[in-house]
Coordinates of C-alpha atoms and ligand atoms in Angstrom, one line a residue:
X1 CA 130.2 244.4 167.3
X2 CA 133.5 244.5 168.7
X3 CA 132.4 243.4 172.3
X4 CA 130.1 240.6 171.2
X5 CA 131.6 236.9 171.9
X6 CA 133.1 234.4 169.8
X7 CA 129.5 232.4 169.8
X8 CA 127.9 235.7 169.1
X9 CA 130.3 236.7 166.3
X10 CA 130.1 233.0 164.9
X11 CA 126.1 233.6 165.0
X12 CA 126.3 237.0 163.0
X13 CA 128.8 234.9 160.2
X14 CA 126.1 232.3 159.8
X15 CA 123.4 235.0 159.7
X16 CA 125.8 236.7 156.8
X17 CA 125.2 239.8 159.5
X18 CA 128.7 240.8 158.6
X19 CA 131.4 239.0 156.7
X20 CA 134.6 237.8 158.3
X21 CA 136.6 240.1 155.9
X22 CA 134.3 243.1 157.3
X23 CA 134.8 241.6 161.6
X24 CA 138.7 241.2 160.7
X25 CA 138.9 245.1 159.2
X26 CA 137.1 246.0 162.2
X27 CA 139.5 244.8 164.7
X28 CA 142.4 245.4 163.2
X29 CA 141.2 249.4 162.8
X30 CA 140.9 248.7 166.6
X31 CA 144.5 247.2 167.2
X32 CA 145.3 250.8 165.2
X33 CA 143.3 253.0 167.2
X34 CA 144.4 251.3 170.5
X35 CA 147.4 249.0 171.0
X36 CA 150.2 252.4 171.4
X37 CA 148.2 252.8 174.5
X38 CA 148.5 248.9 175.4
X39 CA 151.4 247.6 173.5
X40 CA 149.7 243.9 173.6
X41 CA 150.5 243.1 170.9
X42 CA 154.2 242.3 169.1
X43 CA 153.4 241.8 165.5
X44 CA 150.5 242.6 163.3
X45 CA 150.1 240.3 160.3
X46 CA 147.2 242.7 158.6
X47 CA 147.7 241.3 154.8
X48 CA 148.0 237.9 156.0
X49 CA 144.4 238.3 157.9
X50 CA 142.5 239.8 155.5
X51 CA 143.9 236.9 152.6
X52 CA 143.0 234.8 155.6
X53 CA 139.1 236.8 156.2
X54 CA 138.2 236.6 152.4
X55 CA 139.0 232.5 151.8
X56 CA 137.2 232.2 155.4
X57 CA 134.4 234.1 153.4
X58 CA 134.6 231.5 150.7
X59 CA 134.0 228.5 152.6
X60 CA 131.6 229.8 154.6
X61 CA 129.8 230.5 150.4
X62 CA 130.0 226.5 150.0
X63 CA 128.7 225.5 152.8
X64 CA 131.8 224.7 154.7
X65 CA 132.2 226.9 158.0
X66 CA 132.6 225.4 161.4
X67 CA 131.8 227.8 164.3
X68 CA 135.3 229.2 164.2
X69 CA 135.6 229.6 160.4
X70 CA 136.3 233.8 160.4
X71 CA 136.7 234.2 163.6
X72 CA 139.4 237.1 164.1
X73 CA 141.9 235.4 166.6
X74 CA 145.8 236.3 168.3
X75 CA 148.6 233.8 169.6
X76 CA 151.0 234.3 172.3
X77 CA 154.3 235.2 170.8
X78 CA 155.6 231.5 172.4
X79 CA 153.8 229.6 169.9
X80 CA 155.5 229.0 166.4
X81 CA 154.0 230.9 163.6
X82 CA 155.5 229.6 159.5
X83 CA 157.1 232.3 158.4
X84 CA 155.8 234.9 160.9
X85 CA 158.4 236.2 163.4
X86 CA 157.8 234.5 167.1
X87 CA 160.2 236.6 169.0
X88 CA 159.0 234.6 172.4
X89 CA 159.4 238.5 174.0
X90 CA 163.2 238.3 173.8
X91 CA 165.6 239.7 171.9
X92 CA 167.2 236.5 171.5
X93 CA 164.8 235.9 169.2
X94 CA 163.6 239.1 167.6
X95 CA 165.1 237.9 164.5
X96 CA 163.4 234.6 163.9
X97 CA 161.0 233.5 161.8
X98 CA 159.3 230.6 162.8
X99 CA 159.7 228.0 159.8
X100 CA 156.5 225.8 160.8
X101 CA 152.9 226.4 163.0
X102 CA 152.8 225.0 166.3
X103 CA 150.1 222.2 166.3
X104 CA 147.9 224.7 168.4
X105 CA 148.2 227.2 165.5
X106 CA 147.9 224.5 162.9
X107 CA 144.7 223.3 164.8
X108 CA 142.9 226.8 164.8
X109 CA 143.7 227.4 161.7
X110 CA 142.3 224.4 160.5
X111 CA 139.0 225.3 162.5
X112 CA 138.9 228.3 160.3
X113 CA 140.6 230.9 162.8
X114 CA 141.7 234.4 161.0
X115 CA 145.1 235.4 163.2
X116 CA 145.5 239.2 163.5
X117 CA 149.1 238.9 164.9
X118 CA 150.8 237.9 168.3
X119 CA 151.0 238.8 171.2
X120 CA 153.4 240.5 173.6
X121 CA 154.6 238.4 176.8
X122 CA 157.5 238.4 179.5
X123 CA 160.6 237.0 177.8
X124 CA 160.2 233.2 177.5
X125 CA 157.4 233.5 179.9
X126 CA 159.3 233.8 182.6
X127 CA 157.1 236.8 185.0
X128 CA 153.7 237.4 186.4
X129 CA 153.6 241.1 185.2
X130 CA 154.4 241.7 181.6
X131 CA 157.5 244.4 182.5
X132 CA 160.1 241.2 180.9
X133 CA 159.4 242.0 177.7
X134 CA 161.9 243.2 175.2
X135 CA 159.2 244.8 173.5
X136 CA 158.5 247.0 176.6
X137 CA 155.8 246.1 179.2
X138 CA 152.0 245.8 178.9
X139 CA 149.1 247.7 180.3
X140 CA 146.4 246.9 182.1
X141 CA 143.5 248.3 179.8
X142 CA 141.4 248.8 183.1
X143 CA 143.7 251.2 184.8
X144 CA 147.0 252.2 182.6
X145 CA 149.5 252.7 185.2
X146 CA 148.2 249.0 186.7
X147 CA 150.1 245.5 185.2
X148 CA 148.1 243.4 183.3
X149 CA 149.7 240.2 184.2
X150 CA 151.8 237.6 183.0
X151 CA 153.4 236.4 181.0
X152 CA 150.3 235.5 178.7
X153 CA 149.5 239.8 179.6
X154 CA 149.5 240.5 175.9
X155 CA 146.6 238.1 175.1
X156 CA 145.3 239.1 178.2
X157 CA 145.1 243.2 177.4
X158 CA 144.3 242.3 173.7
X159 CA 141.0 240.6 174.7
X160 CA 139.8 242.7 177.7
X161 CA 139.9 245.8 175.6
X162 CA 138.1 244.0 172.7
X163 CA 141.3 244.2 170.1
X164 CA 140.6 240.4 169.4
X165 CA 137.6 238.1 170.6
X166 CA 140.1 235.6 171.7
X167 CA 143.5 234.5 171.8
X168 CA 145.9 231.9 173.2
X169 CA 148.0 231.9 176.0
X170 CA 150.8 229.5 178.4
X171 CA 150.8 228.5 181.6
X172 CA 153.6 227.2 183.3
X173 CA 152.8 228.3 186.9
X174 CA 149.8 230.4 186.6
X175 CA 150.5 232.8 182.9
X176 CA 147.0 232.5 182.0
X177 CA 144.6 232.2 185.0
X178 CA 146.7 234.9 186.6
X179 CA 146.1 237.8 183.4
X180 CA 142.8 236.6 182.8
X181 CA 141.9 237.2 186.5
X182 CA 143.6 240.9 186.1
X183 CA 142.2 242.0 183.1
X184 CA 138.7 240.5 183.9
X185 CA 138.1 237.8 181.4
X186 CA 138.0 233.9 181.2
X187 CA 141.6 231.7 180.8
X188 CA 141.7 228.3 181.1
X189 CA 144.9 226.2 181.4
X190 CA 144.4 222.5 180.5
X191 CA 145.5 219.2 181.4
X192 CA 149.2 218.7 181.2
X193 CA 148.8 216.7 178.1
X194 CA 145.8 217.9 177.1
X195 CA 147.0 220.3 174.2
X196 CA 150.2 219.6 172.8
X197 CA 153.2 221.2 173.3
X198 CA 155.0 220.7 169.8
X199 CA 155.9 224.5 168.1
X200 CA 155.4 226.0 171.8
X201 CA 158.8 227.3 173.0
X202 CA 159.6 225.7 175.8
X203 CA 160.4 227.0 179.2
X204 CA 159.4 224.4 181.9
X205 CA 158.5 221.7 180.2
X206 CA 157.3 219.4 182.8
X207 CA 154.7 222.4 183.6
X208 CA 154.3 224.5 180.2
X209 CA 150.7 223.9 179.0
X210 CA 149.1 226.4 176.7
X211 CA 145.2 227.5 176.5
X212 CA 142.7 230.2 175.4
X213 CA 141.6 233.4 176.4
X214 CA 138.2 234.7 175.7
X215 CA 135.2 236.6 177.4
X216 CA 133.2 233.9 178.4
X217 CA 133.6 230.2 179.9
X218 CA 131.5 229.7 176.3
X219 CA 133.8 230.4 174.3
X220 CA 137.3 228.7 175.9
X221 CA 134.9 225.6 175.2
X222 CA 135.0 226.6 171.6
X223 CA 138.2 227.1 171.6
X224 CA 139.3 223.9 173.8
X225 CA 137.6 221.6 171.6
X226 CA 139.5 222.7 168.9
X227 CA 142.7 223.2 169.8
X228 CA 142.9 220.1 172.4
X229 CA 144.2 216.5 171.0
X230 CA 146.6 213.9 170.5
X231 CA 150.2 214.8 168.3
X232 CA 152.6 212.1 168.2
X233 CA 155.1 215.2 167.6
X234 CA 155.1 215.5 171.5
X235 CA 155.4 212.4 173.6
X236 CA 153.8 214.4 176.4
X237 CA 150.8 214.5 174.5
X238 CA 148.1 212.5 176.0
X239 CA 145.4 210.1 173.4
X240 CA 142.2 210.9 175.4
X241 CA 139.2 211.5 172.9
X242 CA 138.2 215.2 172.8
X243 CA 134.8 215.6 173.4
X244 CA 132.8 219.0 171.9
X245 CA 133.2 220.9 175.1
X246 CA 130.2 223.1 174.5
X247 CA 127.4 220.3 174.7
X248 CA 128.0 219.7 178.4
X249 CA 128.1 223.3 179.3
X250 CA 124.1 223.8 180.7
X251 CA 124.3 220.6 182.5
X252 CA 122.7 220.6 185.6
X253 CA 125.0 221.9 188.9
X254 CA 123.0 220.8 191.8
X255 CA 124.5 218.7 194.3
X256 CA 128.2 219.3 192.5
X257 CA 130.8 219.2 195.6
X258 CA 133.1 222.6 196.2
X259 CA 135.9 222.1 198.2
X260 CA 137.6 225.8 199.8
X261 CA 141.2 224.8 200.8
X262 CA 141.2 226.2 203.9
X263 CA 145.6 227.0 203.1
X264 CA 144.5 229.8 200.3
X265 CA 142.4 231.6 202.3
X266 CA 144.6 232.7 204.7
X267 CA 147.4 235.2 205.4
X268 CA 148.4 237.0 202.5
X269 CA 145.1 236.8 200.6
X270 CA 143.8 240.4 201.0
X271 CA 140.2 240.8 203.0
X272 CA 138.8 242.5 199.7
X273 CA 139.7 239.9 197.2
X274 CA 138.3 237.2 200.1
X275 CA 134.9 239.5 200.1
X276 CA 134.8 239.1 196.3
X277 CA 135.0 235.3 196.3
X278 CA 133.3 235.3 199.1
X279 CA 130.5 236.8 197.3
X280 CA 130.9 233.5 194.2
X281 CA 130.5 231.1 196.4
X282 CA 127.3 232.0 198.0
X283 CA 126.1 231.9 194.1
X284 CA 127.2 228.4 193.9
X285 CA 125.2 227.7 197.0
X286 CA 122.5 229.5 195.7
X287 CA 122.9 227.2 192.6
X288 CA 122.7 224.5 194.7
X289 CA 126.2 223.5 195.1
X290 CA 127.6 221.9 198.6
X291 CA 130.5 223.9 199.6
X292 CA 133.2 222.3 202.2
X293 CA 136.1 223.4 203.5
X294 CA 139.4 221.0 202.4
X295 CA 142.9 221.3 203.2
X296 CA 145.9 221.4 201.0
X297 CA 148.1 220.6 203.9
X298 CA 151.6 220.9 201.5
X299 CA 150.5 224.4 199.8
X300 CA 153.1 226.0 201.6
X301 CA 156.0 223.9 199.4
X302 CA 154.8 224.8 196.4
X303 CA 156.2 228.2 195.2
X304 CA 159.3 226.5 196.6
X305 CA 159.5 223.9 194.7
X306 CA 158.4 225.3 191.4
X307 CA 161.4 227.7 191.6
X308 CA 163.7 224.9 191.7
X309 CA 161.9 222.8 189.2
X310 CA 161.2 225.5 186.6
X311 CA 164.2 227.3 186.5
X312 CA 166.3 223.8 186.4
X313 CA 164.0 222.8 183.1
X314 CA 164.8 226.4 181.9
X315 CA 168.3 226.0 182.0
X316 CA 168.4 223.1 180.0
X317 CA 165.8 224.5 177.6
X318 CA 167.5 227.8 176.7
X319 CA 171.3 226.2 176.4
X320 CA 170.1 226.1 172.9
X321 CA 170.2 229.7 172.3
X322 CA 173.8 229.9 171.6
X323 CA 174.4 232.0 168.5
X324 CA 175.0 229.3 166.2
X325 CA 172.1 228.1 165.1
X326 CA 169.5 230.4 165.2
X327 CA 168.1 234.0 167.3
X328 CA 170.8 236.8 168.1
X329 CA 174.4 236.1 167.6
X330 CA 176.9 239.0 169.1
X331 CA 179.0 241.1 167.0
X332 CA 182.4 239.9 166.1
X333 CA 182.7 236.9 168.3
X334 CA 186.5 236.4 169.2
X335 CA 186.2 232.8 169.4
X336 CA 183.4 229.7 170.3
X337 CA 183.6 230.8 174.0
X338 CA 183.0 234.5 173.7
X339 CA 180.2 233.9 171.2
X340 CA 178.2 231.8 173.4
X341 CA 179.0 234.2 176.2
X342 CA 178.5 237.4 174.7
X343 CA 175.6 236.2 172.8
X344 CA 173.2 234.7 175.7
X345 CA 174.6 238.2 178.0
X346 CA 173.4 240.7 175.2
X347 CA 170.5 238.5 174.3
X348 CA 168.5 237.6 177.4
X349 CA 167.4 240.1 179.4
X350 CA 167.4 239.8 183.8
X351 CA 165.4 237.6 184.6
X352 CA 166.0 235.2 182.2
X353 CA 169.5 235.0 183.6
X354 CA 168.7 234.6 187.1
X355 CA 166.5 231.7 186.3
X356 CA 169.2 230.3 184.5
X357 CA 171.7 230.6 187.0
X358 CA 169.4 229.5 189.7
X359 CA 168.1 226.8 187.8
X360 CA 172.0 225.3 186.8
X361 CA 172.8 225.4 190.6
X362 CA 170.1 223.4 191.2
X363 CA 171.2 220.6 188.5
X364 CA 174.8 220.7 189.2
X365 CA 176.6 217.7 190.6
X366 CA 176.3 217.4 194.2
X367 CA 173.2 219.8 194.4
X368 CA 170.8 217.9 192.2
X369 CA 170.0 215.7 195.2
X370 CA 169.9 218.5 197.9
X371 CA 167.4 220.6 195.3
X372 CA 165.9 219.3 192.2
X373 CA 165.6 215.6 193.6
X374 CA 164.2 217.5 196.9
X375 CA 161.7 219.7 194.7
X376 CA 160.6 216.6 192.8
X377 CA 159.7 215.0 196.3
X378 CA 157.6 218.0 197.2
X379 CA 156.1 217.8 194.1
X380 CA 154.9 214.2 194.9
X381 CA 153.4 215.5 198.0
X382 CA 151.3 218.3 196.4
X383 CA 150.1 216.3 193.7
X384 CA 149.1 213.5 196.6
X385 CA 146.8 216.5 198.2
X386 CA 144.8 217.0 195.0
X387 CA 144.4 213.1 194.9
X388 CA 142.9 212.8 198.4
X389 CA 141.1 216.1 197.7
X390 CA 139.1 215.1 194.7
X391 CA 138.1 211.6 196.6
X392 CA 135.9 214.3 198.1
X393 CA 134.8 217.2 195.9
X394 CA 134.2 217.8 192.4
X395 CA 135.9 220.9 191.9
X396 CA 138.5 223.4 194.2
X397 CA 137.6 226.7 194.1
X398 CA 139.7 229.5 195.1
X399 CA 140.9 233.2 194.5
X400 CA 143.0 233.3 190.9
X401 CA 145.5 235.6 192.6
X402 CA 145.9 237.1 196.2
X403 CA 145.7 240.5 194.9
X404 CA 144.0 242.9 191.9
X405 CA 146.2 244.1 189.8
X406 CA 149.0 246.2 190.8
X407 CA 151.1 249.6 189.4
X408 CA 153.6 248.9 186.8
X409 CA 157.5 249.1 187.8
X410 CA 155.8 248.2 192.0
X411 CA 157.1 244.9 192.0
X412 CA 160.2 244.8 189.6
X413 CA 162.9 244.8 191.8
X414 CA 161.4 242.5 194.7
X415 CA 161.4 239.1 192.6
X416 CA 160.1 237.1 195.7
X417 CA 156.9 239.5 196.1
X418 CA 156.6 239.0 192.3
X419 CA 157.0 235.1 192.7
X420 CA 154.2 235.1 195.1
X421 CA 151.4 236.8 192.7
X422 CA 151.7 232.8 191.8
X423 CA 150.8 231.7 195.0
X424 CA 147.3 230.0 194.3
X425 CA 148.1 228.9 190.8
X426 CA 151.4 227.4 190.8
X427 CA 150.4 224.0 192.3
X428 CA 148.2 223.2 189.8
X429 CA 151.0 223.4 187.4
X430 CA 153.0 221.3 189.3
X431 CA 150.1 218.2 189.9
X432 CA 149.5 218.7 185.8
X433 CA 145.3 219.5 186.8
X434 CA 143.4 222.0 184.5
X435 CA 142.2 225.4 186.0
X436 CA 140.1 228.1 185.2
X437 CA 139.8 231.7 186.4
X438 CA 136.8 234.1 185.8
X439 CA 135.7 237.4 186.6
X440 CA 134.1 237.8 189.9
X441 CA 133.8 241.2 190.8
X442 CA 136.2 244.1 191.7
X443 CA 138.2 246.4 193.9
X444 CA 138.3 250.0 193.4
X445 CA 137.9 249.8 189.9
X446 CA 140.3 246.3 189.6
X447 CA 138.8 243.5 188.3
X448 CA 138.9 239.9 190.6
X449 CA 139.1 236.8 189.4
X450 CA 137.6 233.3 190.9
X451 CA 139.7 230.2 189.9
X452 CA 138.1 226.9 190.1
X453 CA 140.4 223.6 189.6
X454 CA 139.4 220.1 188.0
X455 CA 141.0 217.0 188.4
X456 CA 142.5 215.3 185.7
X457 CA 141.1 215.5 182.5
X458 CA 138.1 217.0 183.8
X459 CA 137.7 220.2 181.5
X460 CA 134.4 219.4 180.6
X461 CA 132.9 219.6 184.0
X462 CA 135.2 222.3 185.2
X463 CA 133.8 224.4 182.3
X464 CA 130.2 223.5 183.0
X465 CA 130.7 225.0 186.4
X466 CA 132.7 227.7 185.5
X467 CA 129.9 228.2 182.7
X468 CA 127.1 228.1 185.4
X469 CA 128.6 230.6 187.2
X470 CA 128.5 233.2 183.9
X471 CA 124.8 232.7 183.8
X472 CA 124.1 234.1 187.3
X473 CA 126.3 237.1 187.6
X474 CA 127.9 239.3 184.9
X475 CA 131.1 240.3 185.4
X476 CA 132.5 238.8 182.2
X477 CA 130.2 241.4 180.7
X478 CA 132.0 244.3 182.0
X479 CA 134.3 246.3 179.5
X480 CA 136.9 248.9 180.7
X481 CA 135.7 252.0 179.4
X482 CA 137.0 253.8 176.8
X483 CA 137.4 250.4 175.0
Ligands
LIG501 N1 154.9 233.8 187.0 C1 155.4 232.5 186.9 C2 156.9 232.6 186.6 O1 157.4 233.7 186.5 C3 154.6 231.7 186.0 C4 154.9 232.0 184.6 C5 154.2 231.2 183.6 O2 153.2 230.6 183.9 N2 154.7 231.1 182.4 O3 157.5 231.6 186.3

């Protein structure tokens, strides 16, 4: 039962194979039996989910289920949770509980959702391997001395190992294609605009977009439709109608245009990764796809200009953790200026502060122009790639990442070689498209993952290829063993 899909798990509710008070006991026996070996997860809200399992039970009595309604679900400790603790990974805010749901949590809720808990993650989402946590790092269920990713690695772990059918994630420069490519299962990351943003923490908030996790392209439709939509509680929410995501899933593929930018399959990709995907898009020809090669001629300024850009946004977005009004506040503070000093230096861990240092450099006065300003310009020419590209093709396909997973602690004290496990991701973060990795195969034992890019507001297509892909090959089937 426990590796069966959201759509499958929705099936056996309406079949009344099992109740969602029984599927909820069952994973959180598994969280038990598994999560010291993982640590995905931060907080486990078990009384809450079963209160949550038996009304879910209820309404599906009278009649009133939607294809969620039970459905045992996690969040990503980032997104607010009323009256549950959303610790964000740091100890800045491992006291805090949230006093209001984030509108994603409000939404899945409201589609009937039963949360087990959340997730563990790099501190404010800042890292690409799960080892920023405060809460210690995460482990890659497929190999236990591997990463699983980050900074979404919590939901990640917690859905490859089958603790939770799904779960939500954030991407700001790659935090949920990137896990979902190491742990082998499906993440999407939307639209900037396409989910809102409100009772998210923010890091980057020009690039933070959040998204689900699940096994299959199947069910991140699900969970798009309903956790997409307009919130006039975040003016970067975008009013486009959501459409139900699932109905355009089996539409035909032939003839679709994929475009291979010719910049992301070069030097640093390794040859086995390239051999996997590779391997994908033969299937889509076989599908009857027309594959050409593209170019992304300004792919080189991207990782660049995201680490100006997001650690500029994250020094403005964290000055608010200052001991006064909420989170950590230091022992004994002396007066205003050793609070806010002692309190953000024994409340954010590393990398945290060296994004914020980097980041106000960047904004002071008389570097804004010769950074940020410069970033912003690059931005303008990455984002003008994608445009001319998708005059052409339908969707971009590429790796997710330029390498499997690798061993915990490999990367920790080269930053830069961590930065670049981004390297394929980040642009599409910083042109605000929607992208979508999925398992594709693996090396020595590591899973791959494929990640295929939309152009704006184009989820529904990108999830109908995506989705054509899963029926051909079945690498989203594959479980780590011993889970
Ligand atoms: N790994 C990237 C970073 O460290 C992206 C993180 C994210 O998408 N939240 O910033």
């Amino acid at each position: 039962m426990h590796r069966k899909t959201i759509a499958e798990l929705s099936r056996e509710l309406s079949a009344k194979k099992i109740s969602s008070l029984e599927l909820t006991q069952l994973f959180l026996e598994r969280i038990k039996q598994h999560d010291q070996k993982l640590n995905s997860f931060i907080t486990v809200t078990e009384d809450a989910a079963l209160q949550t399992a038996k009304m879910a039970d209820e309404k599906r009595k009278q009649g009133q289920a939607g294809p969620l309604t039970g459905i045992p679900f996690a969040h990503k400790d980032i997104f607010c949770t009323d009256g549950v603790k959303t610790s964000c990974g740091s100890k800045m805010l491992d006291n805090f509980l949230a006093p209001y749901d984030a509108t994603v949590v409000r939404n899945l809720k409201a589609a009937g959702t039963v949360m087990l808990g959340k997730t563990n993650m790099d501190e404010f989402a800042m890292g690409s391997s799960n080892e920023n946590s405060y809460y210690g790092p995460v482990r890659n269920p497929w190999n236990l001395e591997y990463v699983p990713g980050g900074s979404s690695g919590g939901s990640a772990a917690a859905v490859a190992a089958c603790l939770v059918p799904g779960a939500t994630g954030t991407d700001t420069g790659g935090s949920i294609r990137q896990p979902a490519a190491l742990c082998n299962i499906t993440g999407l990351k939307p639209t900037y605009g396409r989910i809102s943003r409100y009772g998210m923490i923010a890091f980057a908030s020009s690039l933070d977009q959040g998204g689900p996790f699940a096994k299959t392209v199947e069910d991140v439709a699900m969970l798009l439709t309903a956790m997409a939509g307009f919130d006039e509680r975040d003016s970067t929410s975008i009013n486009e109608p959501v459409p139900d995501y699932t109905t355009t899933l089996n539409n035909p593929i032939k003839g679709i245009r994929i475009g291979l930018p010719k910049e992301y399959f070069s030097n640093g990709l390794s040859n086995e990764v390239a051999k996997v995907i590779e391997a994908a898009i033969k299937e889509y020809e076989k599908l009857g796809a027309i594959v050409q090669e593209i170019s992304l001629p300004n792919t080189s300024l991207s990782v660049p200009a995201y680490y100006v850009i997001a650690p500029a946004e994250c020094s403005s977005n964290l000055a608010r953790y200052d001991g006064v009004r909420y989170g950590y506040r230091c022992k004994n503070p002396a007066d205003l200026q050793d609070l806010y000093k002692r309190t953000r230096s024994e409340g954010f861990g590393s990398e945290v502060k060296r994004r914020i240092m980097i980041g106000t450099y960047a904004l002071s006065a008389g570097y804004y122009d010769a950074y940020y300003l410069k970033a912003q310009k690059a931005r303008r020419l990455i984002r003008n790639d994608f445009v001319e590209a998708f005059k052409n093709v339908d969707v971009i396909l590429s790796p997710t990442s330029p390498t499997p997973a690798f061993k915990l602690g490999e990367k920790v004290s080269d930053p830069v070689s961590m930065y670049l496990s981004d390297i394929y991701t980040i642009a599409v973060n910083l042109a605000g498209l929607p992208g979508i990795s999925v398992p594709a195969g693996f090396v020595n034992g590591l899973p791959i993952g494929m990640q295929l890019i939309g152009n704006l507001f184009g989820e529904a297509k990108l999830l109908n290829i995506a989705h054509a892909y899963q029926t051909v090959t079945d690498w989203h089937q594959q479980i780590p063993e011993g889970f």
